[in-house]
Coordinates of N, CA and C and ligand atoms in Angstrom, one line a residue:
M1 N 37.1 -14.9 -3.9 CA 36.8 -13.8 -3.0 C 36.9 -14.1 -1.5
L2 N 37.7 -13.4 -0.8 CA 37.8 -13.6 0.7 C 38.3 -15.0 1.0
G3 N 38.9 -15.7 0.1 CA 39.5 -17.0 0.3 C 38.5 -18.1 0.1
L4 N 37.2 -17.8 -0.1 CA 36.2 -18.8 -0.3 C 36.5 -19.7 -1.5
K5 N 36.3 -21.0 -1.3 CA 36.8 -21.9 -2.4 C 35.7 -22.2 -3.4
L6 N 34.5 -21.9 -3.1 CA 33.4 -22.2 -4.1 C 32.5 -21.0 -4.3
P7 N 32.6 -20.3 -5.4 CA 31.7 -19.1 -5.6 C 30.3 -19.6 -5.6
T8 N 29.4 -18.7 -5.2 CA 27.9 -19.0 -5.2 C 27.4 -19.1 -6.6
D9 N 26.6 -20.1 -6.8 CA 25.9 -20.3 -8.1 C 25.2 -19.0 -8.5
P10 N 25.5 -18.5 -9.7 CA 25.0 -17.2 -10.1 C 23.4 -17.2 -10.2
R11 N 22.8 -18.3 -10.3 CA 21.3 -18.4 -10.3 C 20.7 -17.9 -9.0
W12 N 21.5 -18.0 -7.9 CA 21.0 -17.7 -6.6 C 20.4 -16.3 -6.5
A13 N 21.2 -15.3 -7.0 CA 20.7 -13.9 -6.9 C 19.4 -13.7 -7.6
D14 N 19.2 -14.4 -8.7 CA 17.9 -14.2 -9.4 C 16.8 -14.8 -8.6
L15 N 17.0 -16.0 -8.0 CA 16.0 -16.6 -7.1 C 15.7 -15.7 -5.9
A16 N 16.8 -15.1 -5.3 CA 16.6 -14.3 -4.2 C 15.8 -13.0 -4.5
G17 N 16.0 -12.5 -5.7 CA 15.3 -11.3 -6.2 C 13.8 -11.5 -6.3
K18 N 13.4 -12.8 -6.5 CA 12.0 -13.1 -6.6 C 11.3 -13.5 -5.3
S19 N 12.1 -13.5 -4.2 CA 11.5 -13.8 -2.9 C 12.0 -12.8 -1.9
I20 N 11.7 -11.5 -2.1 CA 12.2 -10.5 -1.3 C 11.8 -10.6 0.2
E21 N 10.5 -10.9 0.5 CA 10.1 -11.0 1.8 C 10.8 -12.1 2.6
D22 N 11.0 -13.2 1.9 CA 11.7 -14.4 2.6 C 13.2 -14.1 2.7
I23 N 13.8 -13.5 1.7 CA 15.2 -13.3 1.9 C 15.5 -12.2 2.9
L24 N 14.6 -11.2 3.0 CA 14.8 -10.2 4.0 C 14.6 -10.7 5.4
T25 N 13.6 -11.6 5.5 CA 13.3 -12.3 6.8 C 14.5 -13.1 7.2
D26 N 15.0 -13.9 6.3 CA 16.2 -14.8 6.6 C 17.4 -13.9 7.0
H27 N 17.5 -12.8 6.2 CA 18.7 -11.9 6.5 C 18.6 -11.3 7.8
A28 N 17.3 -10.9 8.2 CA 17.2 -10.2 9.5 C 17.7 -11.2 10.6
Y29 N 17.3 -12.4 10.5 CA 17.8 -13.4 11.6 C 19.3 -13.7 11.5
C30 N 19.9 -13.5 10.3 CA 21.3 -13.6 10.2 C 22.0 -12.5 11.1
E31 N 21.4 -11.3 11.0 CA 22.0 -10.2 11.7 C 21.7 -10.4 13.2
Q32 N 20.6 -11.0 13.6 CA 20.3 -11.3 15.0 C 21.3 -12.3 15.5
K33 N 21.6 -13.3 14.7 CA 22.5 -14.4 15.1 C 24.0 -13.8 15.2
A34 N 24.3 -12.9 14.3 CA 25.6 -12.3 14.4 C 25.7 -11.5 15.7
T35 N 24.6 -10.8 16.1 CA 24.6 -10.0 17.3 C 24.8 -11.0 18.5
S36 N 24.0 -12.0 18.5 CA 24.1 -13.0 19.7 C 25.5 -13.6 19.8
T37 N 26.0 -14.0 18.6 CA 27.4 -14.6 18.6 C 28.4 -13.7 19.2
A38 N 28.3 -12.4 18.8 CA 29.3 -11.4 19.3 C 29.2 -11.3 20.8
I39 N 27.9 -11.2 21.3 CA 27.7 -11.1 22.7 C 28.3 -12.3 23.4
S40 N 28.1 -13.5 22.9 CA 28.5 -14.7 23.6 C 30.1 -14.8 23.6
L41 N 30.7 -14.3 22.6 CA 32.2 -14.2 22.6 C 32.7 -13.4 23.8
I42 N 32.0 -12.3 24.0 CA 32.4 -11.4 25.2 C 32.1 -12.1 26.5
Q43 N 30.9 -12.8 26.5 CA 30.5 -13.5 27.8 C 31.4 -14.6 28.1
N44 N 31.9 -15.3 27.1 CA 32.6 -16.5 27.4 C 34.1 -16.3 27.5
Y45 N 34.6 -15.2 26.9 CA 36.1 -15.0 26.9 C 36.4 -13.6 27.4
P46 N 35.9 -13.2 28.6 CA 36.2 -11.8 29.0 C 37.6 -11.5 29.3
E47 N 38.5 -12.5 29.5 CA 39.9 -12.2 29.8 C 40.6 -11.8 28.5
Y48 N 40.0 -11.9 27.4 CA 40.7 -11.4 26.1 C 40.3 -10.0 25.9
E49 N 40.9 -9.1 26.6 CA 40.5 -7.7 26.7 C 40.4 -7.0 25.3
D50 N 41.5 -7.3 24.5 CA 41.5 -6.7 23.2 C 40.3 -7.1 22.3
M51 N 40.1 -8.4 22.4 CA 38.9 -9.0 21.7 C 37.6 -8.4 22.1
V52 N 37.5 -8.3 23.4 CA 36.2 -7.7 24.0 C 36.1 -6.2 23.5
N53 N 37.2 -5.5 23.5 CA 37.1 -4.1 23.0 C 36.8 -4.0 21.5
Q54 N 37.2 -4.9 20.8 CA 37.0 -4.9 19.3 C 35.6 -5.4 18.9
V55 N 35.2 -6.4 19.7 CA 33.9 -7.1 19.3 C 32.7 -6.3 19.9
S56 N 32.9 -5.6 21.0 CA 31.8 -4.9 21.6 C 31.1 -3.9 20.7
P57 N 31.8 -3.0 19.9 CA 31.1 -2.2 19.0 C 30.4 -2.9 17.9
L58 N 30.8 -4.1 17.6 CA 30.2 -4.9 16.6 C 28.8 -5.4 17.0
V59 N 28.6 -5.6 18.3 CA 27.3 -6.0 18.7 C 26.2 -4.9 18.3
K60 N 26.6 -3.7 18.6 CA 25.7 -2.6 18.2 C 25.5 -2.5 16.7
E61 N 26.6 -2.7 16.0 CA 26.5 -2.6 14.5 C 25.6 -3.7 13.9
E62 N 25.8 -4.9 14.4 CA 25.0 -6.0 13.9 C 23.5 -5.8 14.2
W63 N 23.2 -5.3 15.4 CA 21.8 -5.1 15.7 C 21.3 -3.9 14.9
G64 N 22.1 -3.0 14.6 CA 21.8 -1.9 13.7 C 21.4 -2.4 12.3
H65 N 22.1 -3.4 11.9 CA 21.8 -4.1 10.6 C 20.4 -4.7 10.7
F66 N 20.2 -5.4 11.8 CA 18.8 -6.0 12.0 C 17.7 -5.0 11.8
E67 N 18.0 -3.8 12.4 CA 16.9 -2.8 12.3 C 16.8 -2.2 10.9
L68 N 17.9 -2.1 10.2 CA 17.9 -1.7 8.8 C 17.1 -2.6 7.9
V69 N 17.3 -3.9 8.2 CA 16.5 -4.9 7.4 C 15.0 -4.8 7.7
L70 N 14.7 -4.6 9.0 CA 13.3 -4.4 9.4 C 12.7 -3.2 8.6
Q71 N 13.5 -2.1 8.5 CA 13.0 -0.9 7.8 C 12.7 -1.3 6.4
Q72 N 13.6 -2.0 5.8 CA 13.4 -2.4 4.3 C 12.1 -3.2 4.2
L73 N 11.8 -4.1 5.1 CA 10.6 -4.9 5.1 C 9.4 -3.9 5.2
K74 N 9.4 -3.0 6.2 CA 8.3 -2.1 6.5 C 8.0 -1.2 5.3
K75 N 9.0 -0.7 4.7 CA 8.9 0.2 3.5 C 8.1 -0.5 2.4
R76 N 8.3 -1.8 2.3 CA 7.6 -2.5 1.2 C 6.3 -3.2 1.7
N77 N 5.9 -2.9 2.9 CA 4.7 -3.5 3.4 C 4.8 -5.0 3.5
L78 N 6.1 -5.4 3.8 CA 6.3 -6.9 4.0 C 6.5 -7.2 5.5
K79 N 6.3 -8.4 5.8 CA 6.4 -8.8 7.2 C 7.6 -9.6 7.6
L80 N 8.1 -9.4 8.8 CA 9.2 -10.3 9.3 C 8.5 -11.6 9.6
G81 N 9.0 -12.7 8.9 CA 8.4 -14.0 9.1 C 9.1 -14.7 10.3
K82 N 8.8 -16.0 10.4 CA 9.4 -16.8 11.5 C 10.8 -17.2 11.1
Q83 N 11.6 -17.4 12.1 CA 13.0 -17.9 11.9 C 12.9 -19.3 11.5
R84 N 13.7 -19.7 10.5 CA 13.8 -21.1 10.0 C 15.1 -21.7 10.4
K85 N 15.1 -23.0 10.3 CA 16.4 -23.7 10.6 C 17.5 -23.3 9.7
D86 N 18.6 -22.9 10.2 CA 19.7 -22.5 9.4 C 20.7 -23.7 9.1
H87 N 20.4 -24.3 8.0 CA 21.2 -25.6 7.7 C 22.7 -25.3 7.5
Y88 N 23.0 -24.1 6.9 CA 24.4 -23.7 6.6 C 25.1 -23.6 8.0
V89 N 24.6 -22.8 8.8 CA 25.3 -22.5 10.1 C 25.3 -23.8 10.9
S90 N 24.3 -24.6 10.9 CA 24.3 -25.9 11.7 C 25.4 -26.8 11.1
A91 N 25.5 -26.8 9.8 CA 26.6 -27.7 9.2 C 28.0 -27.2 9.6
L92 N 28.2 -25.9 9.6 CA 29.5 -25.4 10.0 C 29.7 -25.7 11.5
Y93 N 28.7 -25.6 12.3 CA 28.8 -25.8 13.7 C 29.4 -27.2 14.0
T94 N 29.0 -28.2 13.2 CA 29.5 -29.5 13.5 C 31.0 -29.7 13.3
F95 N 31.5 -28.7 12.5 CA 33.0 -28.8 12.2 C 33.8 -28.2 13.3
M96 N 33.2 -27.5 14.2 CA 33.9 -26.8 15.3 C 34.6 -27.7 16.2
R97 N 35.8 -27.5 16.4 CA 36.6 -28.3 17.3 C 36.4 -27.9 18.8
N98 N 36.1 -28.9 19.6 CA 35.9 -28.5 21.0 C 37.2 -29.0 21.7
G99 N 37.4 -28.4 22.9 CA 38.6 -28.8 23.7 C 39.8 -27.9 23.3
G100 N 40.9 -28.3 23.8 CA 42.1 -27.5 23.5 C 42.2 -26.4 24.5
S101 N 43.2 -25.5 24.3 CA 43.4 -24.4 25.3 C 42.3 -23.4 25.1
R102 N 42.2 -22.4 26.0 CA 41.2 -21.3 25.8 C 41.5 -20.5 24.5
A103 N 42.8 -20.3 24.3 CA 43.1 -19.5 23.1 C 42.7 -20.3 21.8
E104 N 42.9 -21.6 21.9 CA 42.6 -22.4 20.7 C 41.1 -22.4 20.5
S105 N 40.3 -22.6 21.6 CA 38.9 -22.6 21.4 C 38.3 -21.3 21.0
L106 N 38.9 -20.2 21.5 CA 38.4 -18.9 21.0 C 38.8 -18.6 19.6
A107 N 40.0 -19.0 19.2 CA 40.4 -18.8 17.8 C 39.5 -19.6 16.8
E108 N 39.1 -20.8 17.3 CA 38.2 -21.6 16.5 C 36.8 -20.9 16.3
K109 N 36.3 -20.3 17.3 CA 35.0 -19.6 17.2 C 35.2 -18.4 16.3
L110 N 36.3 -17.8 16.4 CA 36.5 -16.6 15.6 C 36.6 -17.0 14.1
L111 N 37.2 -18.1 13.8 CA 37.3 -18.6 12.4 C 35.9 -18.9 11.9
F112 N 35.1 -19.5 12.7 CA 33.7 -19.8 12.4 C 32.9 -18.6 12.0
S113 N 33.1 -17.5 12.8 CA 32.4 -16.2 12.6 C 33.0 -15.6 11.3
A114 N 34.3 -15.6 11.1 CA 34.9 -15.0 10.0 C 34.4 -15.7 8.7
L115 N 34.2 -17.0 8.7 CA 33.7 -17.7 7.6 C 32.3 -17.3 7.2
I116 N 31.4 -17.2 8.2 CA 30.0 -16.7 7.9 C 30.0 -15.3 7.4
E117 N 30.9 -14.5 7.9 CA 30.9 -13.1 7.4 C 31.4 -13.1 6.0
A118 N 32.4 -13.9 5.7 CA 32.9 -14.0 4.3 C 31.8 -14.4 3.3
R119 N 31.1 -15.4 3.6 CA 30.0 -15.9 2.7 C 28.9 -14.9 2.6
S120 N 28.6 -14.3 3.7 CA 27.5 -13.3 3.7 C 27.9 -12.1 2.8
C121 N 29.2 -11.7 3.0 CA 29.7 -10.6 2.2 C 29.7 -11.0 0.7
E122 N 30.0 -12.2 0.3 CA 30.0 -12.6 -1.1 C 28.6 -12.6 -1.6
R123 N 27.6 -13.0 -0.8 CA 26.2 -13.1 -1.3 C 25.6 -11.6 -1.4
F124 N 26.0 -10.8 -0.4 CA 25.5 -9.4 -0.5 C 26.0 -8.7 -1.7
K125 N 27.2 -9.0 -2.1 CA 27.8 -8.5 -3.3 C 27.0 -8.9 -4.5
L126 N 26.6 -10.1 -4.6 CA 25.8 -10.6 -5.7 C 24.4 -9.9 -5.7
L127 N 23.8 -9.7 -4.5 CA 22.6 -9.0 -4.5 C 22.7 -7.5 -4.9
S128 N 23.8 -6.9 -4.5 CA 24.1 -5.5 -4.8 C 24.3 -5.3 -6.3
K129 N 24.6 -6.4 -7.0 CA 24.8 -6.2 -8.4 C 23.6 -6.7 -9.3
N130 N 22.8 -7.6 -8.7 CA 21.8 -8.3 -9.5 C 20.4 -8.0 -9.2
I131 N 20.1 -7.5 -8.0 CA 18.7 -7.4 -7.6 C 18.1 -6.2 -8.4
E132 N 16.8 -6.3 -8.7 CA 16.2 -5.3 -9.6 C 16.0 -4.0 -8.8
D133 N 15.5 -4.1 -7.6 CA 15.2 -3.0 -6.7 C 16.4 -2.1 -6.4
E134 N 16.4 -0.9 -6.9 CA 17.6 -0.1 -6.9 C 18.0 0.3 -5.4
E135 N 17.0 0.5 -4.6 CA 17.4 0.8 -3.2 C 18.0 -0.4 -2.5
L136 N 17.5 -1.5 -2.8 CA 18.1 -2.7 -2.2 C 19.5 -3.0 -2.7
R137 N 19.7 -2.6 -3.9 CA 21.1 -2.8 -4.5 C 22.1 -2.0 -3.7
S138 N 21.7 -0.7 -3.4 CA 22.7 0.1 -2.6 C 22.7 -0.3 -1.1
F139 N 21.6 -0.8 -0.6 CA 21.5 -1.3 0.7 C 22.5 -2.5 0.9
Y140 N 22.5 -3.4 -0.1 CA 23.3 -4.6 0.0 C 24.8 -4.2 -0.2
K141 N 25.0 -3.2 -1.0 CA 26.4 -2.8 -1.2 C 27.0 -2.3 0.1
N142 N 26.2 -1.4 0.8 CA 26.7 -0.9 2.1 C 27.0 -2.1 3.1
L143 N 26.1 -3.0 3.1 CA 26.2 -4.1 4.1 C 27.4 -5.0 3.7
M144 N 27.6 -5.1 2.4 CA 28.8 -5.9 1.9 C 30.1 -5.4 2.5
V145 N 30.2 -4.1 2.4 CA 31.4 -3.4 2.9 C 31.6 -3.6 4.4
S146 N 30.5 -3.5 5.1 CA 30.5 -3.7 6.5 C 30.9 -5.1 6.9
E147 N 30.3 -6.1 6.3 CA 30.6 -7.5 6.6 C 32.0 -7.9 6.2
A148 N 32.5 -7.2 5.2 CA 33.9 -7.5 4.8 C 34.8 -7.0 5.9
G149 N 34.5 -5.9 6.6 CA 35.2 -5.4 7.7 C 35.2 -6.4 8.9
H150 N 34.0 -7.0 9.1 CA 33.9 -8.0 10.2 C 34.7 -9.2 9.9
Y151 N 34.7 -9.7 8.7 CA 35.4 -10.8 8.3 C 36.9 -10.6 8.6
K152 N 37.4 -9.4 8.3 CA 38.8 -9.1 8.5 C 39.1 -9.0 10.0
L153 N 38.2 -8.4 10.8 CA 38.3 -8.3 12.2 C 38.4 -9.7 12.9
F154 N 37.5 -10.6 12.5 CA 37.5 -11.9 13.1 C 38.7 -12.7 12.8
L155 N 39.1 -12.6 11.5 CA 40.3 -13.4 11.0 C 41.6 -12.8 11.7
D156 N 41.7 -11.5 11.8 CA 42.9 -11.0 12.4 C 43.0 -11.4 13.9
L157 N 41.8 -11.3 14.6 CA 41.8 -11.7 16.0 C 42.2 -13.2 16.1
A158 N 41.7 -14.0 15.2 CA 42.0 -15.5 15.3 C 43.5 -15.7 15.1
Y159 N 44.1 -15.0 14.2 CA 45.5 -15.1 14.0 C 46.3 -14.7 15.2
T160 N 45.9 -13.6 15.8 CA 46.6 -13.0 17.0 C 46.5 -14.0 18.1
I161 N 45.3 -14.5 18.4 CA 45.0 -15.3 19.6 C 45.4 -16.7 19.4
G162 N 45.2 -17.2 18.2 CA 45.5 -18.7 18.0 C 46.9 -18.9 17.5
G163 N 47.6 -17.9 17.1 CA 49.0 -18.1 16.5 C 48.9 -18.3 15.0
K164 N 49.9 -17.8 14.4 CA 49.9 -17.7 12.9 C 49.8 -19.1 12.2
D165 N 50.8 -20.0 12.5 CA 50.9 -21.2 11.8 C 49.7 -22.1 12.0
R166 N 49.3 -22.2 13.2 CA 48.2 -23.1 13.6 C 46.9 -22.6 13.0
T167 N 46.7 -21.3 13.1 CA 45.5 -20.7 12.5 C 45.4 -20.7 11.0
E168 N 46.5 -20.5 10.4 CA 46.6 -20.6 8.9 C 46.1 -22.0 8.4
K169 N 46.6 -23.0 9.1 CA 46.3 -24.4 8.7 C 44.8 -24.6 8.9
R170 N 44.4 -24.2 10.1 CA 43.0 -24.5 10.5 C 42.0 -23.7 9.6
W171 N 42.4 -22.5 9.2 CA 41.5 -21.6 8.3 C 41.4 -22.3 7.0
E172 N 42.5 -22.9 6.5 CA 42.4 -23.6 5.2 C 41.4 -24.8 5.3
E173 N 41.5 -25.5 6.4 CA 40.5 -26.6 6.6 C 39.1 -26.1 6.7
W174 N 38.9 -25.0 7.3 CA 37.5 -24.4 7.4 C 37.0 -24.1 6.0
L175 N 37.9 -23.5 5.2 CA 37.5 -23.0 3.9 C 37.1 -24.2 3.0
T176 N 37.9 -25.3 3.1 CA 37.6 -26.5 2.3 C 36.3 -27.1 2.8
Y177 N 36.1 -27.2 4.1 CA 34.9 -27.8 4.6 C 33.7 -26.9 4.1
E178 N 33.8 -25.6 4.2 CA 32.7 -24.7 3.9 C 32.3 -24.9 2.4
A179 N 33.3 -25.1 1.5 CA 33.0 -25.3 0.1 C 32.2 -26.6 -0.1
D180 N 32.5 -27.5 0.7 CA 31.8 -28.8 0.6 C 30.4 -28.7 1.1
V181 N 30.2 -27.9 2.2 CA 28.8 -27.6 2.7 C 28.0 -26.9 1.6
M182 N 28.6 -25.9 1.0 CA 27.9 -25.1 0.0 C 27.5 -26.0 -1.2
K183 N 28.4 -26.9 -1.6 CA 28.1 -27.8 -2.7 C 26.9 -28.7 -2.4
Q184 N 26.7 -29.0 -1.2 CA 25.6 -30.0 -0.8 C 24.3 -29.3 -0.5
L185 N 24.4 -28.0 -0.2 CA 23.1 -27.3 0.2 C 22.3 -27.1 -1.0
E186 N 21.0 -27.2 -0.8 CA 20.0 -26.9 -1.9 C 20.1 -25.4 -2.2
L187 N 20.0 -25.1 -3.5 CA 20.0 -23.7 -3.9 C 18.7 -23.1 -3.7
R188 N 18.6 -22.2 -2.8 CA 17.3 -21.6 -2.5 C 17.3 -20.1 -2.4
G189 N 16.3 -19.5 -3.0 CA 16.3 -18.0 -3.1 C 15.8 -17.4 -1.8
D190 N 15.3 -18.2 -0.9 CA 14.7 -17.6 0.3 C 15.7 -17.7 1.5
R191 N 16.9 -18.0 1.2 CA 17.9 -18.0 2.3 C 19.2 -17.2 1.9
V192 N 19.8 -16.6 2.8 CA 21.0 -15.9 2.6 C 22.1 -16.9 2.3
H193 N 22.1 -18.0 3.0 CA 23.1 -19.1 2.7 C 22.4 -20.3 2.2
Ligands
FE2_201 FE1 25.7 -7.6 9.8
FE2_202 FE1 28.8 -9.0 10.3

């Protein structure tokens, strides 16, 4: 799915279904980070007008997702907990190539974002199919569709800005690396990744 090289262990969705408060908390912060990342793309690369125009509405959308997750917590009398260290994102971050041209470094950041969207989308799909709570199933189905759109947006922008051949090769490297990270991460039901 979405080019990912290692499907999520099917046991994950069961574990997640048993720790709703924790998974919703972790999910809320994923949306917060998606918002912050989108804002920093605009702050750091304002000369890429087309990118700015396409990413700007995404900021609002991701923050809207954060608010939707908060609503789901409130409805269930659950609390937003503290943010925890995100081992998945930290591991991906170490793979990020620094240096190169502006276009290369922007394309690299877009691939990083595309990858996180792809994995989130895959996991939301699992939740939409497996979680017991009917409302949460449809909640995750809607989010899955939305994150799939973001994945495509980031990947398309990376190709346009970074150039087809170079980006294709680098995307393949990212996918291989991400599968390796997934393999090594502990399977936990209280984390989206
Ligand atoms: Fe989102
Ligand atoms: Fe997203």
